[in-house]
């Protein structure tokens, strides 16, 4: 996956998380449906100046009301006495409740967001033409000249975008082989050397299988499975030949590797090429 694709996916994921957070905050700010009653704690009550009694202005002693007849100075009730029950409407949502619900909401939406991102990432290659879709590997003739340089040597070419080794295959070798009638060879018409695209993944447990130039094959470093350069099974725990992708040649002569179409073939009974042709790499 390209850096741009990763950036876009991260951007979408971040947007989903932010939107989820905003939604959770907005949602949790509403009044709770659960009945709630409570009291302010002492500190809150002390600071609640609106609850303090408003003292009447001190009555002035007049001739009609002598000082000794003036009403007694009102004594403010203690803060404890001023406590009064708070209903759900008065209290709304406490800060702790708000934080708890916001955290739960964020985790929930974060999980859903991650799931969405994972699904998007899974689908992305098919949408953008990466691995899992048809990949244009370029002019088939040019690829052929790299794989079969013309000096008698064979040079498997690794094509990273398709996770595949491009190897040669002659049309004359196909009848009776494991690949007869399968759409796994392209460019072999007219007597030319065709190409096959072997998936680099070992069919035993999925390790990446490197080329071994000296033995002219592929040798898995994990458990020692060996294949010739047509990807035919030779030895080791692998249950079948290396898997390969369906191929076609488009009207402009480009090799199209369909990495969404994996072709499995059984262990070759009759191999199309001898192996090993030199010392093993393992
Ligand atoms: S993964 Fe290749 S032989 Fe086991």
PDB file of C-alpha atoms and ligand atoms in Angstrom:
ATOM      1  CA  UNK A   1       0.000   0.000   0.000  1.00  0.00           C
ATOM      2  CA  UNK A   2       1.421   3.372  -0.935  1.00  0.00           C
ATOM      3  CA  UNK A   3       2.214   6.136   1.550  1.00  0.00           C
ATOM      4  CA  UNK A   4      -0.622   8.204   0.079  1.00  0.00           C
ATOM      5  CA  UNK A   5      -3.111   5.420   0.673  1.00  0.00           C
ATOM      6  CA  UNK A   6      -1.926   5.006   4.265  1.00  0.00           C
ATOM      7  CA  UNK A   7      -2.176   8.771   4.801  1.00  0.00           C
ATOM      8  CA  UNK A   8      -5.716   8.916   3.413  1.00  0.00           C
ATOM      9  CA  UNK A   9      -6.790   5.956   5.526  1.00  0.00           C
ATOM     10  CA  UNK A  10      -5.256   7.534   8.624  1.00  0.00           C
ATOM     11  CA  UNK A  11      -7.022  10.802   7.801  1.00  0.00           C
ATOM     12  CA  UNK A  12     -10.378   9.073   7.453  1.00  0.00           C
ATOM     13  CA  UNK A  13      -9.786   7.135  10.648  1.00  0.00           C
ATOM     14  CA  UNK A  14      -8.877  10.276  12.539  1.00  0.00           C
ATOM     15  CA  UNK A  15     -11.979  11.993  11.213  1.00  0.00           C
ATOM     16  CA  UNK A  16     -14.157   9.123  12.361  1.00  0.00           C
ATOM     17  CA  UNK A  17     -12.619   9.195  15.842  1.00  0.00           C
ATOM     18  CA  UNK A  18     -13.011  12.961  16.165  1.00  0.00           C
ATOM     19  CA  UNK A  19     -16.611  12.804  14.955  1.00  0.00           C
ATOM     20  CA  UNK A  20     -17.292   9.976  17.392  1.00  0.00           C
ATOM     21  CA  UNK A  21     -15.798  11.985  20.231  1.00  0.00           C
ATOM     22  CA  UNK A  22     -17.856  15.070  19.393  1.00  0.00           C
ATOM     23  CA  UNK A  23     -21.001  13.002  19.113  1.00  0.00           C
ATOM     24  CA  UNK A  24     -20.318  11.257  22.410  1.00  0.00           C
ATOM     25  CA  UNK A  25     -19.726  14.581  24.177  1.00  0.00           C
ATOM     26  CA  UNK A  26     -22.852  16.157  22.715  1.00  0.00           C
ATOM     27  CA  UNK A  27     -24.947  13.122  23.505  1.00  0.00           C
ATOM     28  CA  UNK A  28     -23.778  12.837  27.086  1.00  0.00           C
ATOM     29  CA  UNK A  29     -24.484  16.471  27.887  1.00  0.00           C
ATOM     30  CA  UNK A  30     -28.223  15.822  27.861  1.00  0.00           C
ATOM     31  CA  UNK A  31     -30.139  15.129  31.086  1.00  0.00           C
ATOM     32  CA  UNK A  32     -30.019  11.613  32.424  1.00  0.00           C
ATOM     33  CA  UNK A  33     -33.165   9.508  32.291  1.00  0.00           C
ATOM     34  CA  UNK A  34     -32.282   7.897  35.606  1.00  0.00           C
ATOM     35  CA  UNK A  35     -33.835   9.504  38.692  1.00  0.00           C
ATOM     36  CA  UNK A  36     -31.220  11.342  40.687  1.00  0.00           C
ATOM     37  CA  UNK A  37     -31.259  13.219  43.905  1.00  0.00           C
ATOM     38  CA  UNK A  38     -28.345  14.565  45.835  1.00  0.00           C
ATOM     39  CA  UNK A  39     -26.800  17.376  47.746  1.00  0.00           C
ATOM     40  CA  UNK A  40     -23.962  19.696  47.043  1.00  0.00           C
ATOM     41  CA  UNK A  41     -20.900  18.911  49.068  1.00  0.00           C
ATOM     42  CA  UNK A  42     -19.687  21.294  51.741  1.00  0.00           C
ATOM     43  CA  UNK A  43     -17.196  23.070  49.558  1.00  0.00           C
ATOM     44  CA  UNK A  44     -19.775  23.650  46.863  1.00  0.00           C
ATOM     45  CA  UNK A  45     -22.288  24.832  49.403  1.00  0.00           C
ATOM     46  CA  UNK A  46     -19.794  27.309  50.878  1.00  0.00           C
ATOM     47  CA  UNK A  47     -19.128  28.742  47.479  1.00  0.00           C
ATOM     48  CA  UNK A  48     -22.805  28.908  46.620  1.00  0.00           C
ATOM     49  CA  UNK A  49     -23.250  32.562  47.539  1.00  0.00           C
ATOM     50  CA  UNK A  50     -26.706  32.624  45.970  1.00  0.00           C
ATOM     51  CA  UNK A  51     -27.918  30.352  48.750  1.00  0.00           C
ATOM     52  CA  UNK A  52     -26.963  32.794  51.523  1.00  0.00           C
ATOM     53  CA  UNK A  53     -29.861  34.709  53.013  1.00  0.00           C
ATOM     54  CA  UNK A  54     -30.257  38.303  52.005  1.00  0.00           C
ATOM     55  CA  UNK A  55     -30.269  40.319  55.179  1.00  0.00           C
ATOM     56  CA  UNK A  56     -32.826  43.092  55.510  1.00  0.00           C
ATOM     57  CA  UNK A  57     -31.336  46.526  55.887  1.00  0.00           C
ATOM     58  CA  UNK A  58     -30.845  47.275  59.518  1.00  0.00           C
ATOM     59  CA  UNK A  59     -33.898  48.975  60.866  1.00  0.00           C
ATOM     60  CA  UNK A  60     -33.242  52.503  62.035  1.00  0.00           C
ATOM     61  CA  UNK A  61     -34.325  53.366  65.453  1.00  0.00           C
ATOM     62  CA  UNK A  62     -37.043  56.005  65.298  1.00  0.00           C
ATOM     63  CA  UNK A  63     -39.030  57.898  67.792  1.00  0.00           C
ATOM     64  CA  UNK A  64     -42.065  55.649  67.086  1.00  0.00           C
ATOM     65  CA  UNK A  65     -39.924  52.517  67.507  1.00  0.00           C
ATOM     66  CA  UNK A  66     -37.516  52.799  70.321  1.00  0.00           C
ATOM     67  CA  UNK A  67     -34.251  50.939  70.075  1.00  0.00           C
ATOM     68  CA  UNK A  68     -35.235  48.392  72.668  1.00  0.00           C
ATOM     69  CA  UNK A  69     -38.371  47.543  70.608  1.00  0.00           C
ATOM     70  CA  UNK A  70     -36.454  46.926  67.332  1.00  0.00           C
ATOM     71  CA  UNK A  71     -36.634  43.373  65.929  1.00  0.00           C
ATOM     72  CA  UNK A  72     -33.712  41.145  66.718  1.00  0.00           C
ATOM     73  CA  UNK A  73     -30.959  41.003  64.140  1.00  0.00           C
ATOM     74  CA  UNK A  74     -31.576  37.984  61.908  1.00  0.00           C
ATOM     75  CA  UNK A  75     -29.153  35.170  62.466  1.00  0.00           C
ATOM     76  CA  UNK A  76     -28.050  33.525  59.237  1.00  0.00           C
ATOM     77  CA  UNK A  77     -28.832  29.840  59.085  1.00  0.00           C
ATOM     78  CA  UNK A  78     -25.825  27.595  59.131  1.00  0.00           C
ATOM     79  CA  UNK A  79     -24.551  26.311  55.813  1.00  0.00           C
ATOM     80  CA  UNK A  80     -25.497  22.809  56.856  1.00  0.00           C
ATOM     81  CA  UNK A  81     -29.093  23.968  57.376  1.00  0.00           C
ATOM     82  CA  UNK A  82     -29.176  25.543  53.955  1.00  0.00           C
ATOM     83  CA  UNK A  83     -28.719  22.220  52.236  1.00  0.00           C
ATOM     84  CA  UNK A  84     -31.634  21.175  50.194  1.00  0.00           C
ATOM     85  CA  UNK A  85     -32.385  18.165  48.060  1.00  0.00           C
ATOM     86  CA  UNK A  86     -31.432  18.516  44.432  1.00  0.00           C
ATOM     87  CA  UNK A  87     -33.617  16.889  41.857  1.00  0.00           C
ATOM     88  CA  UNK A  88     -32.501  15.373  38.581  1.00  0.00           C
ATOM     89  CA  UNK A  89     -33.583  18.536  36.765  1.00  0.00           C
ATOM     90  CA  UNK A  90     -31.500  20.679  39.116  1.00  0.00           C
ATOM     91  CA  UNK A  91     -28.481  18.426  39.081  1.00  0.00           C
ATOM     92  CA  UNK A  92     -28.417  17.352  35.462  1.00  0.00           C
ATOM     93  CA  UNK A  93     -25.355  15.194  34.812  1.00  0.00           C
ATOM     94  CA  UNK A  94     -22.480  15.266  37.250  1.00  0.00           C
ATOM     95  CA  UNK A  95     -18.963  15.754  35.988  1.00  0.00           C
ATOM     96  CA  UNK A  96     -18.019  12.198  36.904  1.00  0.00           C
ATOM     97  CA  UNK A  97     -21.007  10.777  35.052  1.00  0.00           C
ATOM     98  CA  UNK A  98     -20.232  12.954  32.092  1.00  0.00           C
ATOM     99  CA  UNK A  99     -16.601  11.817  31.988  1.00  0.00           C
ATOM    100  CA  UNK A 100     -17.506   8.152  32.437  1.00  0.00           C
ATOM    101  CA  UNK A 101     -20.057   8.222  29.667  1.00  0.00           C
ATOM    102  CA  UNK A 102     -17.823  10.248  27.389  1.00  0.00           C
ATOM    103  CA  UNK A 103     -15.009   7.742  27.934  1.00  0.00           C
ATOM    104  CA  UNK A 104     -17.339   4.827  27.225  1.00  0.00           C
ATOM    105  CA  UNK A 105     -18.657   6.560  24.158  1.00  0.00           C
ATOM    106  CA  UNK A 106     -15.159   7.290  22.890  1.00  0.00           C
ATOM    107  CA  UNK A 107     -14.046   3.707  23.404  1.00  0.00           C
ATOM    108  CA  UNK A 108     -17.144   2.389  21.666  1.00  0.00           C
ATOM    109  CA  UNK A 109     -16.882   4.697  18.733  1.00  0.00           C
ATOM    110  CA  UNK A 110     -13.120   4.211  18.658  1.00  0.00           C
ATOM    111  CA  UNK A 111     -13.667   0.482  18.306  1.00  0.00           C
ATOM    112  CA  UNK A 112     -16.201   0.979  15.535  1.00  0.00           C
ATOM    113  CA  UNK A 113     -13.894   3.471  13.858  1.00  0.00           C
ATOM    114  CA  UNK A 114     -10.992   1.026  13.972  1.00  0.00           C
ATOM    115  CA  UNK A 115     -13.214  -1.667  12.507  1.00  0.00           C
ATOM    116  CA  UNK A 116     -14.212   0.690   9.707  1.00  0.00           C
ATOM    117  CA  UNK A 117     -10.581   1.577   9.028  1.00  0.00           C
ATOM    118  CA  UNK A 118      -9.599  -2.084   8.927  1.00  0.00           C
ATOM    119  CA  UNK A 119     -12.377  -2.846   6.455  1.00  0.00           C
ATOM    120  CA  UNK A 120     -11.405   0.120   4.335  1.00  0.00           C
ATOM    121  CA  UNK A 121      -7.758  -0.936   4.352  1.00  0.00           C
ATOM    122  CA  UNK A 122      -8.805  -4.457   3.374  1.00  0.00           C
ATOM    123  CA  UNK A 123     -10.839  -3.170   0.455  1.00  0.00           C
ATOM    124  CA  UNK A 124      -8.420  -0.443  -0.547  1.00  0.00           C
ATOM    125  CA  UNK A 125      -6.152  -2.499  -2.838  1.00  0.00           C
ATOM    126  CA  UNK A 126      -9.143  -3.724  -4.827  1.00  0.00           C
ATOM    127  CA  UNK A 127     -10.400  -0.167  -5.146  1.00  0.00           C
ATOM    128  CA  UNK A 128      -7.052   1.326  -6.146  1.00  0.00           C
ATOM    129  CA  UNK A 129      -5.526  -1.465  -8.238  1.00  0.00           C
ATOM    130  CA  UNK A 130      -2.940  -2.783  -5.739  1.00  0.00           C
ATOM    131  CA  UNK A 131      -2.333  -6.335  -4.638  1.00  0.00           C
ATOM    132  CA  UNK A 132      -5.607  -8.249  -4.857  1.00  0.00           C
ATOM    133  CA  UNK A 133      -6.546  -6.736  -8.198  1.00  0.00           C
ATOM    134  CA  UNK A 134      -5.263  -6.848 -11.773  1.00  0.00           C
ATOM    135  CA  UNK A 135      -1.803  -5.273 -12.011  1.00  0.00           C
ATOM    136  CA  UNK A 136      -0.241  -4.015 -15.204  1.00  0.00           C
ATOM    137  CA  UNK A 137       3.383  -5.202 -15.053  1.00  0.00           C
ATOM    138  CA  UNK A 138       4.388  -3.395 -18.267  1.00  0.00           C
ATOM    139  CA  UNK A 139       5.395  -4.554 -21.755  1.00  0.00           C
ATOM    140  CA  UNK A 140       5.583  -8.317 -21.820  1.00  0.00           C
ATOM    141  CA  UNK A 141       8.427  -8.352 -24.362  1.00  0.00           C
ATOM    142  CA  UNK A 142      10.613  -6.199 -22.095  1.00  0.00           C
ATOM    143  CA  UNK A 143       9.892  -8.387 -19.105  1.00  0.00           C
ATOM    144  CA  UNK A 144      10.698 -11.489 -21.128  1.00  0.00           C
ATOM    145  CA  UNK A 145      14.079 -10.085 -22.128  1.00  0.00           C
ATOM    146  CA  UNK A 146      14.942  -9.561 -18.450  1.00  0.00           C
ATOM    147  CA  UNK A 147      13.884 -13.036 -17.409  1.00  0.00           C
ATOM    148  CA  UNK A 148      15.521 -14.734 -20.383  1.00  0.00           C
ATOM    149  CA  UNK A 149      18.451 -12.449 -21.321  1.00  0.00           C
ATOM    150  CA  UNK A 150      19.417 -14.561 -24.344  1.00  0.00           C
ATOM    151  CA  UNK A 151      22.727 -15.889 -22.995  1.00  0.00           C
ATOM    152  CA  UNK A 152      21.121 -19.165 -21.952  1.00  0.00           C
ATOM    153  CA  UNK A 153      20.613 -18.098 -18.356  1.00  0.00           C
ATOM    154  CA  UNK A 154      17.338 -17.799 -16.486  1.00  0.00           C
ATOM    155  CA  UNK A 155      16.862 -14.819 -14.176  1.00  0.00           C
ATOM    156  CA  UNK A 156      13.582 -14.918 -12.261  1.00  0.00           C
ATOM    157  CA  UNK A 157      12.377 -11.335 -11.870  1.00  0.00           C
ATOM    158  CA  UNK A 158      10.695 -10.294  -8.645  1.00  0.00           C
ATOM    159  CA  UNK A 159       7.756  -7.940  -9.157  1.00  0.00           C
ATOM    160  CA  UNK A 160       7.023  -6.478  -5.688  1.00  0.00           C
ATOM    161  CA  UNK A 161       3.652  -4.909  -6.461  1.00  0.00           C
ATOM    162  CA  UNK A 162       2.283  -8.338  -7.342  1.00  0.00           C
ATOM    163  CA  UNK A 163       4.414 -10.181  -4.741  1.00  0.00           C
ATOM    164  CA  UNK A 164       5.372 -12.475  -7.578  1.00  0.00           C
ATOM    165  CA  UNK A 165       8.362 -14.023  -9.275  1.00  0.00           C
ATOM    166  CA  UNK A 166       8.184 -13.816 -13.054  1.00  0.00           C
ATOM    167  CA  UNK A 167       9.666 -16.983 -14.562  1.00  0.00           C
ATOM    168  CA  UNK A 168       9.806 -18.354 -18.104  1.00  0.00           C
ATOM    169  CA  UNK A 169       7.662 -21.170 -19.474  1.00  0.00           C
ATOM    170  CA  UNK A 170       7.831 -22.719 -22.924  1.00  0.00           C
ATOM    171  CA  UNK A 171       4.590 -23.609 -24.660  1.00  0.00           C
ATOM    172  CA  UNK A 172       6.018 -26.989 -25.591  1.00  0.00           C
ATOM    173  CA  UNK A 173       6.350 -27.956 -21.910  1.00  0.00           C
ATOM    174  CA  UNK A 174       2.705 -27.380 -21.031  1.00  0.00           C
ATOM    175  CA  UNK A 175       1.014 -30.533 -22.362  1.00  0.00           C
ATOM    176  CA  UNK A 176       0.843 -33.128 -19.575  1.00  0.00           C
ATOM    177  CA  UNK A 177       2.104 -30.679 -16.972  1.00  0.00           C
ATOM    178  CA  UNK A 178       0.279 -29.418 -13.863  1.00  0.00           C
ATOM    179  CA  UNK A 179      -0.441 -26.207 -15.743  1.00  0.00           C
ATOM    180  CA  UNK A 180      -2.028 -27.522 -18.909  1.00  0.00           C
ATOM    181  CA  UNK A 181      -5.205 -25.656 -19.770  1.00  0.00           C
ATOM    182  CA  UNK A 182      -4.784 -23.129 -16.947  1.00  0.00           C
ATOM    183  CA  UNK A 183      -4.549 -19.369 -17.590  1.00  0.00           C
ATOM    184  CA  UNK A 184      -1.159 -19.093 -15.892  1.00  0.00           C
ATOM    185  CA  UNK A 185       1.092 -18.530 -18.915  1.00  0.00           C
ATOM    186  CA  UNK A 186       1.126 -15.398 -21.045  1.00  0.00           C
ATOM    187  CA  UNK A 187       3.081 -14.545 -24.186  1.00  0.00           C
ATOM    188  CA  UNK A 188       3.850 -18.133 -25.172  1.00  0.00           C
ATOM    189  CA  UNK A 189       1.943 -18.000 -28.450  1.00  0.00           C
ATOM    190  CA  UNK A 190       3.913 -18.082 -31.688  1.00  0.00           C
ATOM    191  CA  UNK A 191       6.831 -20.033 -30.260  1.00  0.00           C
ATOM    192  CA  UNK A 192       7.962 -17.241 -27.941  1.00  0.00           C
ATOM    193  CA  UNK A 193       8.962 -17.932 -24.360  1.00  0.00           C
ATOM    194  CA  UNK A 194       5.992 -17.253 -22.134  1.00  0.00           C
ATOM    195  CA  UNK A 195       5.950 -15.966 -18.580  1.00  0.00           C
ATOM    196  CA  UNK A 196       4.406 -17.231 -15.357  1.00  0.00           C
ATOM    197  CA  UNK A 197       3.920 -15.263 -12.130  1.00  0.00           C
ATOM    198  CA  UNK A 198       4.662 -17.359  -9.021  1.00  0.00           C
ATOM    199  CA  UNK A 199       3.321 -16.040  -5.733  1.00  0.00           C
ATOM    200  CA  UNK A 200       6.271 -15.587  -3.385  1.00  0.00           C
ATOM    201  CA  UNK A 201       4.326 -17.084  -0.460  1.00  0.00           C
ATOM    202  CA  UNK A 202       5.353 -20.612   0.489  1.00  0.00           C
ATOM    203  CA  UNK A 203       2.378 -22.973   0.314  1.00  0.00           C
ATOM    204  CA  UNK A 204       3.482 -24.675   3.530  1.00  0.00           C
ATOM    205  CA  UNK A 205       3.129 -21.924   6.150  1.00  0.00           C
ATOM    206  CA  UNK A 206       3.412 -18.765   4.108  1.00  0.00           C
ATOM    207  CA  UNK A 207       7.059 -17.705   4.392  1.00  0.00           C
ATOM    208  CA  UNK A 208       8.493 -15.594   1.615  1.00  0.00           C
ATOM    209  CA  UNK A 209      10.386 -17.905  -0.713  1.00  0.00           C
ATOM    210  CA  UNK A 210      13.598 -16.506  -2.217  1.00  0.00           C
ATOM    211  CA  UNK A 211      15.251 -17.539  -5.433  1.00  0.00           C
ATOM    212  CA  UNK A 212      18.317 -19.791  -5.319  1.00  0.00           C
ATOM    213  CA  UNK A 213      20.439 -18.961  -8.341  1.00  0.00           C
ATOM    214  CA  UNK A 214      22.846 -21.874  -7.897  1.00  0.00           C
ATOM    215  CA  UNK A 215      20.171 -24.599  -7.794  1.00  0.00           C
ATOM    216  CA  UNK A 216      17.929 -22.756 -10.291  1.00  0.00           C
ATOM    217  CA  UNK A 217      14.884 -22.878  -8.075  1.00  0.00           C
ATOM    218  CA  UNK A 218      13.154 -21.483  -4.997  1.00  0.00           C
ATOM    219  CA  UNK A 219      14.069 -22.669  -1.520  1.00  0.00           C
ATOM    220  CA  UNK A 220      12.072 -21.811   1.573  1.00  0.00           C
ATOM    221  CA  UNK A 221      14.264 -20.810   4.541  1.00  0.00           C
ATOM    222  CA  UNK A 222      11.576 -21.676   7.114  1.00  0.00           C
ATOM    223  CA  UNK A 223      11.191 -25.455   6.777  1.00  0.00           C
ATOM    224  CA  UNK A 224      13.208 -26.261   3.688  1.00  0.00           C
ATOM    225  CA  UNK A 225      10.600 -26.791   0.988  1.00  0.00           C
ATOM    226  CA  UNK A 226      12.171 -26.631  -2.459  1.00  0.00           C
ATOM    227  CA  UNK A 227      10.681 -25.904  -5.848  1.00  0.00           C
ATOM    228  CA  UNK A 228      12.196 -25.706  -9.319  1.00  0.00           C
ATOM    229  CA  UNK A 229      12.051 -22.433 -11.194  1.00  0.00           C
ATOM    230  CA  UNK A 230       8.634 -23.273 -12.597  1.00  0.00           C
ATOM    231  CA  UNK A 231       7.495 -23.430  -8.983  1.00  0.00           C
ATOM    232  CA  UNK A 232       6.972 -27.191  -9.084  1.00  0.00           C
ATOM    233  CA  UNK A 233       7.306 -28.998  -5.771  1.00  0.00           C
ATOM    234  CA  UNK A 234      10.532 -30.914  -5.269  1.00  0.00           C
ATOM    235  CA  UNK A 235      10.916 -31.664  -1.560  1.00  0.00           C
ATOM    236  CA  UNK A 236      10.015 -30.568   1.949  1.00  0.00           C
ATOM    237  CA  UNK A 237       6.687 -30.218   3.783  1.00  0.00           C
ATOM    238  CA  UNK A 238       4.941 -28.073   1.135  1.00  0.00           C
ATOM    239  CA  UNK A 239       1.709 -29.802   0.054  1.00  0.00           C
ATOM    240  CA  UNK A 240       1.680 -28.572  -3.570  1.00  0.00           C
ATOM    241  CA  UNK A 241       3.460 -26.490  -6.163  1.00  0.00           C
ATOM    242  CA  UNK A 242       3.939 -22.796  -5.536  1.00  0.00           C
ATOM    243  CA  UNK A 243       0.705 -20.967  -6.238  1.00  0.00           C
ATOM    244  CA  UNK A 244       0.599 -18.663  -9.228  1.00  0.00           C
ATOM    245  CA  UNK A 245      -1.575 -15.885 -10.592  1.00  0.00           C
ATOM    246  CA  UNK A 246      -3.781 -15.867 -13.661  1.00  0.00           C
ATOM    247  CA  UNK A 247      -2.173 -13.882 -16.470  1.00  0.00           C
ATOM    248  CA  UNK A 248      -3.249 -12.188 -19.664  1.00  0.00           C
ATOM    249  CA  UNK A 249      -1.710  -9.934 -22.282  1.00  0.00           C
ATOM    250  CA  UNK A 250      -3.668  -6.780 -23.072  1.00  0.00           C
ATOM    251  CA  UNK A 251      -4.095  -5.231 -26.514  1.00  0.00           C
ATOM    252  CA  UNK A 252      -1.001  -3.018 -25.986  1.00  0.00           C
ATOM    253  CA  UNK A 253       1.190  -6.028 -25.247  1.00  0.00           C
ATOM    254  CA  UNK A 254       1.324  -5.455 -21.486  1.00  0.00           C
ATOM    255  CA  UNK A 255       1.437  -8.310 -19.019  1.00  0.00           C
ATOM    256  CA  UNK A 256      -1.566  -8.193 -16.698  1.00  0.00           C
ATOM    257  CA  UNK A 257      -1.155 -10.102 -13.436  1.00  0.00           C
ATOM    258  CA  UNK A 258      -4.471 -10.865 -11.773  1.00  0.00           C
ATOM    259  CA  UNK A 259      -3.406 -11.077  -8.132  1.00  0.00           C
ATOM    260  CA  UNK A 260      -7.044 -11.622  -7.170  1.00  0.00           C
ATOM    261  CA  UNK A 261      -7.041 -14.933  -9.016  1.00  0.00           C
ATOM    262  CA  UNK A 262      -4.704 -17.457  -7.358  1.00  0.00           C
ATOM    263  CA  UNK A 263      -4.250 -20.768  -9.130  1.00  0.00           C
ATOM    264  CA  UNK A 264      -3.315 -23.802  -7.039  1.00  0.00           C
ATOM    265  CA  UNK A 265      -1.839 -26.903  -8.598  1.00  0.00           C
ATOM    266  CA  UNK A 266      -0.975 -30.296  -7.045  1.00  0.00           C
ATOM    267  CA  UNK A 267       2.561 -31.566  -6.620  1.00  0.00           C
ATOM    268  CA  UNK A 268       3.912 -32.143 -10.087  1.00  0.00           C
ATOM    269  CA  UNK A 269       3.991 -35.827 -11.008  1.00  0.00           C
ATOM    270  CA  UNK A 270       6.166 -35.141 -14.035  1.00  0.00           C
ATOM    271  CA  UNK A 271       8.270 -32.022 -13.658  1.00  0.00           C
ATOM    272  CA  UNK A 272       8.714 -29.694 -16.605  1.00  0.00           C
ATOM    273  CA  UNK A 273      12.338 -28.943 -15.668  1.00  0.00           C
ATOM    274  CA  UNK A 274      15.076 -30.700 -13.743  1.00  0.00           C
ATOM    275  CA  UNK A 275      15.976 -29.639 -10.236  1.00  0.00           C
ATOM    276  CA  UNK A 276      18.444 -28.942  -8.719  1.00  0.00           C
ATOM    277  CA  UNK A 277      20.822 -27.748 -11.356  1.00  0.00           C
ATOM    278  CA  UNK A 278      23.564 -26.852  -8.851  1.00  0.00           C
ATOM    279  CA  UNK A 279      24.262 -26.529  -5.112  1.00  0.00           C
ATOM    280  CA  UNK A 280      21.352 -25.772  -2.821  1.00  0.00           C
ATOM    281  CA  UNK A 281      21.245 -22.473  -0.930  1.00  0.00           C
ATOM    282  CA  UNK A 282      20.007 -24.062   2.311  1.00  0.00           C
TER     283      UNK A 282
HETATM  284  S1  LIG B   1       6.864 -22.129   5.235  1.00  0.00           S
HETATM  285 FE1  LIG B   1       8.052 -22.802   3.600  1.00  0.00          FE
HETATM  286  S2  LIG B   1       8.561 -24.785   4.112  1.00  0.00           S
HETATM  287 FE2  LIG B   1       7.372 -24.116   5.763  1.00  0.00          FE
END
